[in-house]
């Protein structure tokens, strides 16, 4: 065997000796070249699609860009003001793996973040922004001092920059609940579920291929993409601030350009540059410059650029453009090195700009006044509608509390109820959304970045000072999205007595100064109905009965006009269907069948019990009294601008006559006397005649009315100047706690708004009408 091996070796050596060595060297290079060419051919042709997808997964960043929605404006005395528009903002991030000076970077970022969170915001906004930036529930002994706040920011930035491993990756968003339940049952190591979203911690995943294979059926990523997301890797992208202020974005870009220029001129050493760290990504955003202003009217666009309600929804097809996709190729440091083009033919051009009848200055005044007084009187909710009774345009539609349209998700933030903040829990927290822990009947909430099983607290639990409770920071959570002016029914009671009197005057030959006898109470079946004020007693004029809101006299009117006529006028004042204002989700209450009304129900309807309505319906009905006789559809859209720049102006739509013009003049005069002689005289504006009605009503509860403390809704309805009304204002206050009666809680507030309106429009005073 050994001899045979030697023979083979000799033959090989003779073969190499037979030819020059250069031939074998050439053959070696030819073979290597062939292998290289074959590999290139394999990568670029045979397996092209596989490697292209692999490269794209690593290098391409895809984002669906909603092409700018068009603009929503508010009216003013001069030029329109923007309420909603679209901007291309930047998200600021850094790559912590860059080896150069992180100290200079931290100081630079500290200044930028401080300006973003606090310098360009009010103090309250600064504190809330700091809570979000630091991801904490509260900051003890917080001080509104620049150095103190900057130190907190610097410490957080340094913590962020110290991270080295990717520990949180989003692999699924807004999944169906069924998928979430199935995924949770797999109990995959390193996979976490938060609400309807799924996250992964690559550092905890033991088998990437197996985990990706089991996840594939639940998410939109394919197997290769999942493996890329789940693999362990160093962190190359740390977000600092989202949606940078435009001026700050410009400041950063300018700083980076100046650094590059200094490096080229050898003024700055490249290792001292912080520009290598900075990552700025484009973030197209729907921007609401007035933040909370008219939030109940405009609504917002969610994270997927989908509309929801109100104006953004009602005019969605006109405001939106089509989405388009942009692909940005990234380098190994995740910086954009190339942006690919998109097809402009995919864009639609059927757009409009929408201008509302809301006057920005009036809306601002009303909302600021509400915020000031609602806290003084500790009311739960407050709604005001200001309307022009001649044009039927809505000048202001305000609800409290509102919310920041730029940060709509903030409404879900919870806080723990403490005795120090709510010493009288049974009243301080009444009818606010209060939650307690419960392991049996529960819904999932988040508090302190943790899941909690909570449910609504009972009234007994709310009053318990020992029981641990939670509440929304804004008191009502997502309920603040609701526009109470059109989407919340209530019983306004005595402010509606003006319509009872108007019906009687319009259908009878009577004099407002005729007298009647009032015995202060009236028994119907088993019910006894009484007047509230002693001024109603004995022989009084009909005019006096309206001034002091005498219930017995209202019943006498209904006894005369009876069921059918009352029902017909209620329909004429449009309390039987929505006003059809150009806002969706308007609610209404169906009037009961008048033939089936009991005596008790009929008589109490004289002061409008059993009838639920919305503030916008009341405003429209009072406008019919103020303008003299006709009902017109309320309007909140002033104009729209088309792609051809044509402006289409909306005009009033007169629907029908409600009462005679002479009746409107008489009822206006009676309402002026009501202001001059009753408690409402505290609301008077000197040298102007105001017509109005006010009352405090109990809150309906379980087919009856609440009878405990602070269980009232107060309403008022006014229009002025009485000689030639320019404004109708309807106000609804829910559960004021510092006073039980409406005229005590809002006289000064109303005077403030009314004086502003008179000055704003320059309306001269008039003499008293007779």
XYZ file of C-alpha atoms in Angstrom:
770
model
C 0.000 0.000 0.000
C 2.815 2.365 0.898
C 4.517 1.570 -2.434
C 1.352 2.360 -4.407
C 0.995 5.738 -2.714
C 4.540 6.633 -3.728
C 3.757 5.718 -7.343
C 0.776 8.092 -7.390
C 2.809 10.911 -5.900
C 5.586 10.400 -8.487
C 3.082 10.548 -11.340
C 1.672 13.826 -10.020
C 5.103 15.379 -9.690
C 6.031 14.280 -13.227
C 2.810 15.893 -14.479
C 3.674 19.263 -12.872
C 7.228 19.026 -14.154
C 5.946 18.404 -17.694
C 4.382 21.952 -17.906
C 5.663 25.354 -16.860
C 4.472 26.560 -13.442
C 2.962 29.679 -14.993
C 0.246 27.505 -16.588
C -0.874 26.182 -13.240
C -0.890 29.664 -11.701
C -3.018 30.907 -14.609
C -5.388 27.954 -14.224
C -5.772 28.736 -10.515
C -6.781 32.349 -11.225
C -9.145 31.259 -13.995
C -10.833 28.842 -11.609
C -11.142 31.496 -8.908
C -12.559 33.930 -11.458
C -15.090 31.362 -12.595
C -16.208 30.780 -9.007
C -16.564 34.545 -8.418
C -18.517 35.040 -11.649
C -20.767 32.121 -10.778
C -21.431 33.545 -7.317
C -22.204 36.972 -8.761
C -24.518 35.364 -11.309
C -26.179 33.426 -8.503
C -26.716 36.569 -6.390
C -27.866 38.803 -9.235
C -29.831 36.403 -11.454
C -30.569 32.959 -10.043
C -31.321 34.093 -6.466
C -31.877 37.782 -7.237
C -35.311 38.096 -5.610
C -34.193 36.441 -2.387
C -31.170 38.676 -1.862
C -33.014 41.781 -3.039
C -35.702 41.229 -0.400
C -33.042 40.543 2.201
C -31.244 43.790 1.366
C -34.463 45.790 1.279
C -35.454 44.484 4.695
C -32.150 45.718 6.048
C -31.831 48.995 4.164
C -35.245 50.250 3.079
C -37.495 52.240 5.336
C -41.061 52.482 4.075
C -43.617 54.949 5.326
C -47.133 55.619 4.098
C -47.369 59.375 3.740
C -50.824 60.915 3.839
C -50.648 63.782 1.387
C -51.631 66.901 3.252
C -55.235 67.232 4.257
C -56.517 70.654 3.473
C -57.109 73.458 5.898
C -59.920 74.297 8.305
C -60.299 77.977 9.169
C -62.193 79.970 11.778
C -63.687 83.335 10.923
C -62.649 86.626 12.504
C -63.447 90.284 11.977
C -60.437 90.484 9.675
C -58.754 87.475 8.048
C -59.536 83.792 8.772
C -57.478 81.942 11.384
C -56.165 78.419 10.876
C -57.700 75.794 13.156
C -56.348 72.679 11.415
C -53.638 72.267 8.815
C -50.957 69.807 7.701
C -47.247 70.197 8.334
C -44.124 68.183 7.677
C -42.489 68.027 11.086
C -39.376 66.108 12.113
C -38.769 63.419 14.695
C -35.408 63.830 16.435
C -33.368 60.719 17.258
C -29.695 59.806 17.776
C -27.381 56.898 17.017
C -25.651 56.109 20.354
C -23.015 53.876 18.719
C -21.175 56.815 17.177
C -17.860 56.891 19.012
C -17.379 60.643 19.273
C -18.180 63.219 21.969
C -21.457 62.266 23.709
C -20.904 64.957 26.333
C -21.318 67.777 23.806
C -24.243 65.892 22.268
C -26.029 65.625 25.641
C -25.705 69.361 26.295
C -26.938 70.203 22.783
C -29.942 67.868 23.097
C -30.731 69.214 26.564
C -31.162 72.732 25.163
C -33.284 71.524 22.239
C -35.561 69.387 24.427
C -36.007 72.203 26.963
C -37.086 74.597 24.239
C -39.494 72.001 22.833
C -41.087 71.017 26.127
C -41.078 74.204 28.154
C -39.727 77.358 26.571
C -42.424 77.576 23.906
C -45.216 76.293 26.193
C -47.112 77.505 29.230
C -46.034 76.314 32.686
C -48.840 73.727 32.957
C -47.950 72.323 29.541
C -44.283 72.253 30.554
C -45.024 70.062 33.566
C -47.230 67.671 31.554
C -44.599 67.481 28.814
C -41.921 66.677 31.359
C -44.034 63.830 32.789
C -44.286 62.294 29.321
C -40.602 62.808 28.538
C -39.496 61.233 31.821
C -42.297 58.633 31.713
C -43.359 59.239 35.311
C -46.706 59.964 36.973
C -45.521 62.937 38.989
C -42.408 64.904 39.849
C -42.230 65.719 43.538
C -41.261 69.283 44.431
C -41.242 70.290 40.785
C -39.931 73.800 40.207
C -40.532 75.965 37.161
C -36.890 76.971 37.056
C -34.844 76.673 33.879
C -31.735 75.105 35.452
C -33.763 72.623 37.503
C -35.752 71.472 34.469
C -32.666 71.291 32.254
C -30.898 69.115 34.833
C -33.808 66.658 34.759
C -33.703 66.604 30.953
C -29.910 66.139 30.851
C -30.065 63.183 33.237
C -32.743 61.477 31.120
C -30.804 62.063 27.894
C -27.664 60.592 29.427
C -29.674 57.521 30.472
C -30.983 57.145 26.923
C -27.510 57.414 25.403
C -26.153 54.756 27.739
C -28.334 52.048 26.160
C -26.454 49.525 24.043
C -28.924 46.760 23.168
C -32.294 46.768 21.388
C -34.823 45.615 23.998
C -38.150 46.739 22.551
C -39.388 46.134 19.000
C -42.952 46.612 17.733
C -43.990 43.580 15.681
C -47.764 44.058 15.561
C -50.193 46.948 16.052
C -53.980 47.096 16.441
C -54.418 43.352 16.126
C -57.815 41.715 16.449
C -58.717 40.609 19.955
C -59.038 37.000 18.800
C -55.447 37.021 17.535
C -54.244 38.641 20.742
C -55.909 35.924 22.833
C -54.399 33.112 20.732
C -50.960 34.714 20.821
C -51.139 35.171 24.582
C -51.948 31.470 24.998
C -48.619 30.533 23.306
C -46.654 32.184 26.137
C -43.676 32.942 23.910
C -40.536 34.007 25.787
C -39.553 37.600 24.956
C -42.952 38.466 23.412
C -45.168 40.972 25.227
C -48.718 42.168 24.610
C -49.830 45.696 25.437
C -53.487 46.314 24.666
C -53.814 45.276 20.990
C -50.127 45.739 20.224
C -47.339 43.146 20.305
C -43.726 43.845 21.278
C -40.543 41.755 21.378
C -37.379 41.929 23.455
C -34.672 40.380 21.232
C -32.344 39.962 24.220
C -34.770 37.476 25.798
C -35.565 35.399 22.702
C -33.768 32.031 22.770
C -34.664 30.649 19.329
C -35.214 33.350 16.701
C -36.282 30.989 13.894
C -38.792 29.093 16.036
C -40.263 32.282 17.510
C -40.593 33.886 14.069
C -42.291 30.779 12.707
C -44.892 30.810 15.499
C -45.496 34.570 15.224
C -45.921 34.647 11.445
C -49.650 33.788 11.500
C -50.485 36.739 13.764
C -48.603 39.670 12.172
C -48.109 41.130 8.709
C -44.359 40.452 8.520
C -43.047 37.418 6.640
C -40.625 34.916 8.159
C -37.443 36.676 6.949
C -38.670 40.064 8.189
C -39.571 38.629 11.580
C -36.174 37.009 11.980
C -34.539 40.324 11.171
C -36.668 42.082 13.805
C -36.141 39.436 16.482
C -32.394 38.976 16.210
C -30.119 40.419 18.889
C -28.435 43.638 17.875
C -26.975 46.822 19.214
C -29.237 49.845 19.394
C -28.654 52.316 16.551
C -31.743 54.496 16.955
C -32.905 56.233 20.144
C -35.879 58.628 19.791
C -35.513 61.906 21.652
C -38.441 64.130 20.639
C -41.288 63.583 18.195
C -42.805 66.322 16.058
C -40.172 68.959 16.623
C -41.213 72.557 16.443
C -40.400 73.886 12.963
C -38.054 76.566 14.280
C -36.151 73.973 16.320
C -35.847 71.677 13.295
C -34.388 74.577 11.357
C -32.043 75.360 14.248
C -30.698 71.773 14.283
C -30.290 71.632 10.502
C -28.498 74.953 10.501
C -26.167 73.806 13.309
C -25.269 70.611 11.422
C -24.565 72.546 8.208
C -22.352 74.982 10.109
C -20.460 72.035 11.619
C -19.904 70.471 8.191
C -18.670 73.775 6.827
C -16.312 74.194 9.817
C -14.909 70.677 9.284
C -14.255 71.390 5.598
C -12.368 74.557 6.560
C -10.360 72.658 9.235
C -11.823 74.917 11.901
C -13.484 71.978 13.676
C -12.102 68.504 14.216
C -14.456 65.843 12.845
C -14.315 63.975 16.125
C -15.832 67.004 17.881
C -18.864 67.072 15.578
C -22.250 66.033 16.983
C -23.867 65.937 13.560
C -22.814 62.288 13.190
C -25.206 61.378 15.993
C -28.278 63.234 14.772
C -31.097 61.444 12.929
C -34.060 63.492 11.723
C -36.961 61.686 10.074
C -39.836 63.285 8.275
C -43.143 63.083 10.166
C -46.123 64.453 8.223
C -48.567 65.708 10.847
C -52.027 67.126 11.171
C -51.401 70.232 13.228
C -53.883 72.218 15.315
C -52.180 75.513 16.191
C -54.877 76.535 18.684
C -54.561 73.189 20.546
C -57.800 72.875 22.566
C -59.747 75.628 20.807
C -63.008 74.305 19.322
C -61.891 70.733 19.971
C -65.514 69.642 20.263
C -66.233 70.955 16.770
C -63.127 70.035 14.778
C -62.181 66.608 16.203
C -58.809 65.125 15.237
C -57.000 62.757 12.896
C -55.677 59.611 14.560
C -52.253 58.003 14.104
C -53.366 56.330 10.880
C -54.648 59.627 9.464
C -58.215 58.428 9.778
C -60.956 60.881 10.604
C -63.447 60.228 13.399
C -66.204 62.774 13.996
C -67.341 66.387 13.557
C -65.784 68.602 10.867
C -62.792 66.361 10.089
C -65.280 63.545 9.503
C -68.126 65.460 7.873
C -65.865 66.899 5.161
C -63.396 64.027 5.047
C -63.855 63.281 1.344
C -63.223 66.941 0.525
C -60.347 67.482 2.959
C -58.297 64.385 2.232
C -55.882 63.434 -0.519
C -54.753 59.908 -1.353
C -51.881 58.347 0.561
C -48.597 57.675 -1.159
C -45.633 55.567 -0.132
C -42.082 56.796 0.153
C -39.073 54.474 0.402
C -35.884 55.768 1.992
C -32.649 53.740 1.757
C -30.626 53.762 4.980
C -26.929 53.174 5.651
C -25.563 50.975 8.445
C -26.029 53.897 10.842
C -29.691 54.130 9.807
C -29.268 57.478 8.112
C -31.206 58.281 4.966
C -28.893 58.032 1.954
C -31.497 58.034 -0.804
C -35.201 58.762 -1.144
C -37.082 57.093 -3.966
C -39.627 58.973 -6.033
C -43.378 58.486 -5.916
C -46.000 58.641 -8.630
C -47.703 62.025 -8.606
C -50.532 60.596 -10.712
C -51.731 58.792 -7.586
C -52.666 62.086 -5.955
C -56.232 63.309 -6.091
C -57.117 66.917 -6.631
C -60.744 67.116 -5.465
C -59.965 69.131 -2.370
C -61.511 72.004 -0.458
C -60.534 74.424 2.269
C -63.312 74.793 4.843
C -64.035 78.037 6.705
C -66.282 77.794 9.755
C -68.726 80.396 11.007
C -67.037 80.095 14.394
C -65.323 83.372 15.188
C -61.895 82.552 16.589
C -61.860 85.524 18.957
C -65.343 84.825 20.322
C -64.592 81.109 20.676
C -61.380 81.933 22.552
C -63.129 84.369 24.881
C -65.926 81.912 25.650
C -63.567 78.996 26.319
C -61.243 81.081 28.505
C -64.211 82.372 30.497
C -65.628 78.882 30.949
C -62.277 77.546 32.161
C -61.985 80.340 34.704
C -65.481 80.053 36.150
C -66.061 76.311 35.946
C -63.166 75.806 38.357
C -64.463 78.463 40.740
C -67.857 76.796 40.898
C -66.469 73.243 40.674
C -68.932 72.271 37.978
C -68.514 69.007 36.108
C -69.280 70.159 32.594
C -70.159 73.408 30.882
C -71.601 74.034 27.424
C -72.161 77.348 25.653
C -73.586 78.051 22.196
C -73.470 81.582 20.751
C -75.578 82.113 17.632
C -76.471 84.952 15.274
C -80.295 84.880 15.046
C -80.324 86.739 11.731
C -77.848 84.641 9.762
C -78.289 81.564 11.991
C -74.514 81.168 12.009
C -72.878 79.564 15.031
C -70.361 82.083 16.394
C -69.147 79.863 19.222
C -69.765 76.288 20.315
C -67.749 75.516 23.425
C -67.694 72.634 25.879
C -65.658 72.064 29.018
C -63.533 70.118 29.562
C -61.880 70.042 26.156
C -58.691 68.333 25.025
C -55.523 69.024 23.051
C -56.206 68.081 19.426
C -52.479 67.515 18.884
C -52.354 64.963 21.728
C -55.819 63.370 21.823
C -54.628 60.207 23.587
C -53.855 62.226 26.743
C -57.518 61.893 27.745
C -56.836 58.281 28.807
C -54.249 59.195 31.457
C -55.187 58.100 34.987
C -54.283 59.477 38.402
C -54.675 58.028 41.875
C -57.356 59.682 44.014
C -55.816 61.211 47.141
C -57.499 62.653 50.212
C -55.373 65.793 49.991
C -56.703 66.628 46.541
C -60.273 65.414 47.093
C -61.116 65.868 50.802
C -64.888 65.520 50.227
C -64.894 62.549 47.876
C -68.652 61.982 47.877
C -69.231 65.430 46.336
C -65.856 66.283 44.757
C -65.948 63.136 42.612
C -69.693 63.004 41.980
C -70.447 61.871 38.434
C -66.817 61.869 37.435
C -65.306 58.672 36.046
C -63.893 56.975 39.138
C -62.431 53.461 38.971
C -61.602 50.756 41.511
C -59.731 47.479 41.235
C -61.764 44.314 40.716
C -60.505 40.861 39.694
C -63.973 39.553 38.697
C -65.709 42.308 36.712
C -63.108 44.488 35.068
C -61.735 46.216 32.015
C -58.069 46.677 31.230
C -56.525 50.074 31.993
C -52.972 51.383 32.203
C -51.508 53.218 35.146
C -47.832 53.880 35.781
C -47.054 51.965 32.571
C -48.682 48.843 34.007
C -51.891 46.986 33.224
C -54.655 47.163 35.819
C -58.058 45.492 36.137
C -60.497 48.278 36.967
C -64.220 48.956 36.864
C -66.477 51.921 37.563
C -66.874 52.691 41.254
C -70.290 52.763 42.911
C -71.411 55.865 44.772
C -70.718 54.139 48.071
C -67.190 53.280 46.933
C -66.594 56.835 45.744
C -67.432 58.140 49.221
C -65.142 55.619 50.955
C -61.944 57.547 51.891
C -59.953 54.347 52.568
C -60.629 52.494 49.314
C -57.940 52.954 46.640
C -59.464 54.705 43.649
C -58.329 56.027 40.280
C -59.764 58.647 37.975
C -59.000 60.224 34.647
C -56.840 63.324 34.937
C -59.388 65.224 32.882
C -62.246 63.719 34.988
C -64.106 62.097 32.093
C -61.629 60.264 29.886
C -62.744 59.896 26.288
C -66.143 61.444 27.086
C -64.516 64.829 26.430
C -64.449 63.884 22.754
C -68.209 64.326 22.790
C -69.693 67.631 21.726
C -72.349 68.195 24.395
C -73.925 70.986 22.370
C -75.281 68.489 19.851
C -74.754 65.038 21.395
C -76.022 65.270 24.971
C -79.710 65.384 25.906
C -80.931 67.131 29.036
C -84.148 68.616 30.435
C -83.811 72.420 30.450
C -87.046 73.005 32.367
C -88.046 76.611 32.957
C -86.000 78.354 30.285
C -88.509 76.692 27.949
C -91.458 78.479 29.588
C -90.874 81.270 27.090
C -92.139 78.893 24.390
C -95.221 77.936 26.439
C -96.095 81.622 26.767
C -95.317 82.270 23.081
C -97.666 79.439 22.060
C -100.428 80.903 24.209
C -99.908 84.462 22.913
C -99.774 83.219 19.316
C -102.988 81.201 19.562
C -105.155 83.415 21.850
C -106.445 86.956 22.132
C -105.026 87.945 25.519
C -103.084 90.797 27.092
C -99.829 90.218 28.920
C -100.996 92.514 31.747
C -104.304 90.677 32.368
C -104.498 89.181 35.842
C -105.162 85.710 37.157
C -105.430 84.111 40.608
C -102.623 81.817 41.729
C -103.056 79.683 44.870
C -99.366 78.610 44.754
C -100.118 74.932 44.133
C -102.191 72.576 42.009
C -103.010 68.898 42.577
C -103.003 66.518 39.602
C -103.938 62.928 40.307
C -101.637 62.055 43.222
C -99.130 64.818 42.484
C -99.073 68.316 43.943
C -97.236 70.911 41.860
C -96.126 74.098 43.588
C -94.612 77.405 42.659
C -91.109 78.125 43.886
C -91.406 81.867 44.496
C -93.887 83.673 46.734
C -94.154 86.473 44.150
C -96.492 84.158 42.209
C -99.181 84.221 44.944
C -102.686 85.672 44.646
C -103.676 88.065 41.860
C -100.811 88.605 39.481
C -100.369 89.645 35.854
C -99.426 87.158 33.184
C -96.259 89.201 32.705
C -95.359 88.673 36.372
C -95.973 84.939 36.046
C -93.280 84.628 33.369
C -90.872 86.835 35.305
C -91.105 84.607 38.407
C -91.509 81.388 36.476
C -94.814 80.407 38.060
C -95.558 76.725 37.454
C -99.268 76.924 38.224
C -99.837 79.555 35.550
C -97.986 77.467 32.964
C -100.357 74.588 33.712
C -103.354 76.928 33.261
C -102.031 77.777 29.780
C -101.768 74.117 28.778
C -105.252 73.489 30.120
C -106.470 76.112 27.666
C -104.502 75.169 24.540
C -104.571 71.400 25.274
C -102.632 68.502 23.785
C -102.806 68.780 19.989
C -101.966 72.481 19.739
C -99.098 72.161 22.233
C -97.707 69.245 20.230
C -97.955 71.146 16.926
C -96.038 74.128 18.288
C -93.404 71.867 19.862
C -92.825 70.457 16.396
C -92.761 73.947 14.877
C -89.978 74.927 17.295
C -88.139 71.825 16.031
C -87.980 69.767 19.205
C -88.963 66.603 17.401
C -85.917 65.937 15.197
C -82.263 67.054 14.826
C -81.482 70.559 13.582
C -79.394 68.973 10.772
C -76.435 71.213 11.418
C -73.403 70.145 9.350
C -71.957 68.078 12.179
C -72.593 64.389 12.488
C -73.691 62.479 15.599
C -76.373 64.993 16.490
C -78.929 63.401 18.807
C -82.565 64.241 19.516
C -85.451 63.013 21.594
C -88.716 61.864 20.061
C -91.751 63.773 21.351
C -94.246 61.505 23.122
C -97.490 60.748 21.322
C -99.702 63.615 22.469
C -102.833 61.425 22.437
C -101.268 59.099 24.995
C -100.049 61.772 27.376
C -101.480 61.553 30.870
C -102.753 64.665 32.622
C -99.717 64.773 34.881
C -97.389 64.397 31.923
C -99.246 67.019 29.893
C -99.331 69.582 32.688
C -95.687 69.182 33.651
C -94.813 69.568 29.969
C -96.017 73.148 30.400
C -92.662 73.820 32.014
C -91.017 71.209 29.799
C -90.470 68.249 32.033
C -90.412 64.947 30.127
C -88.877 66.682 27.135
C -85.179 66.208 26.489
C -83.299 68.441 24.116
C -79.811 69.589 23.182
C -78.326 73.084 23.608
C -78.225 73.543 19.816
C -81.968 72.830 19.592
C -82.664 75.380 22.336
C -80.422 77.951 20.610
C -82.248 77.443 17.315
C -85.671 77.769 18.959
C -84.684 80.970 20.802
C -83.346 82.343 17.531
C -86.852 81.980 16.142
C -88.087 84.243 18.947
C -85.202 86.668 18.464
C -85.436 87.056 14.673
C -89.152 87.722 14.789
C -90.903 84.571 13.657
C -89.063 82.103 11.361
C -87.065 78.942 11.939
C -83.820 78.586 10.005
C -81.430 75.633 9.939
C -78.398 76.413 12.174
C -75.189 76.725 10.210
C -71.543 76.224 11.176
C -69.968 76.315 7.683
C -69.296 79.778 6.320
C -67.709 78.804 3.006
C -65.628 76.247 1.145
C -62.903 76.904 -1.417
C -62.706 74.535 -4.412
C -59.626 73.472 -6.463
C -60.471 76.210 -8.969
C -60.268 78.711 -6.075
C -63.968 79.355 -6.307
C -65.472 80.270 -2.924
C -68.914 78.825 -2.213
C -70.704 80.684 0.596
C -73.391 78.956 2.630
C -76.637 80.876 2.989
C -79.425 80.537 5.586
C -82.125 77.987 4.820
C -85.501 79.324 5.980
C -87.713 76.326 6.673
C -91.022 77.626 8.064
C -92.833 80.245 10.131
C -93.107 79.392 13.813
C -95.084 82.276 15.360
C -96.447 85.635 14.287
C -94.038 88.552 14.275
C -96.251 90.430 16.732
C -96.046 87.483 19.131
C -92.256 87.523 18.944
C -92.189 91.232 19.866
C -94.448 90.677 22.901
C -92.499 87.686 24.218
C -89.243 89.621 23.751
C -90.597 92.494 25.823
C -91.721 90.080 28.549
C -88.279 88.478 28.639
C -86.680 91.938 28.956
C -88.916 92.553 32.017
C -87.750 89.196 33.351
C -84.155 90.404 33.197
C -84.949 93.793 34.706
C -87.051 92.592 37.635
C -85.975 89.070 38.611
C -82.761 87.583 39.955
C -81.387 87.747 36.445
C -80.999 91.491 36.864
C -77.526 90.707 38.229
C -76.599 89.805 34.677
C -77.583 93.096 33.123
C -75.181 94.995 30.924
C -75.602 98.694 31.535
C -77.338 100.692 28.770
C -78.398 97.559 26.860
C -81.714 95.697 26.874
C -81.394 91.953 27.279
C -84.124 89.352 26.870
C -83.616 86.109 28.752
C -84.776 83.262 30.936
C -82.886 81.199 33.458
C -83.537 78.210 35.707
C -82.061 75.390 37.734
C -83.267 71.864 37.014
C -82.842 68.540 38.758
C -80.967 65.783 36.948
C -83.000 62.841 35.710
C -81.918 59.538 37.253
C -83.529 56.086 36.982
C -86.935 57.333 35.785
C -87.064 60.067 38.389
C -84.878 62.940 39.585
C -81.870 63.078 41.871
C -82.593 64.707 45.206
C -79.159 64.818 46.817
C -76.820 67.785 47.016
C -75.237 69.234 43.855
C -77.610 67.277 41.603
C -78.650 70.121 39.353
C -78.210 71.365 35.830
C -78.503 75.043 35.397
C -79.527 76.598 32.071
C -80.035 80.031 30.674
C -81.087 81.452 27.334
C -80.542 85.058 26.298
C -80.659 87.254 23.237
C -79.646 90.863 22.906
C -79.794 93.774 22.175
C -83.523 93.202 22.499
C -84.461 95.886 19.926
C -82.427 94.220 17.167
C -80.950 90.956 18.456
C -77.426 90.144 17.267
C -76.683 87.230 19.592
C -78.429 84.264 21.131
C -76.532 82.501 23.882
C -77.434 79.208 25.534
C -75.530 77.974 28.554
C -75.708 74.649 30.398
C -73.811 74.007 33.627
C -73.791 70.511 35.114
C -73.458 69.999 38.884
C -72.070 73.315 40.162
C -70.895 72.606 43.732
C -70.300 76.012 45.287
C -73.903 77.128 44.697
C -77.102 75.332 43.836
C -78.659 78.153 41.814
C -77.714 79.191 38.325
C -78.089 82.943 38.601
C -75.605 82.950 41.468
C -73.005 80.926 39.612
C -72.849 82.652 36.262
C -74.041 86.250 36.390
C -70.561 87.721 36.230
C -69.431 85.207 33.656
C -72.317 86.046 31.352
C -71.713 89.776 31.808
C -68.077 89.248 30.798
C -69.010 87.444 27.570
C -71.827 89.794 26.634
C -69.702 92.927 27.141
C -66.978 91.399 24.994
C -69.441 90.670 22.182
C -70.949 94.163 22.264
C -67.514 95.784 22.199
C -66.177 93.345 19.598
C -68.924 94.215 17.140
C -69.139 97.861 18.197
C -72.891 97.701 18.884
C -74.272 100.975 20.285
C -76.603 100.983 23.288
C -80.333 101.558 22.893
C -83.102 102.946 25.064
C -85.469 100.577 26.865
C -88.282 99.157 24.719
C -91.920 99.084 25.850
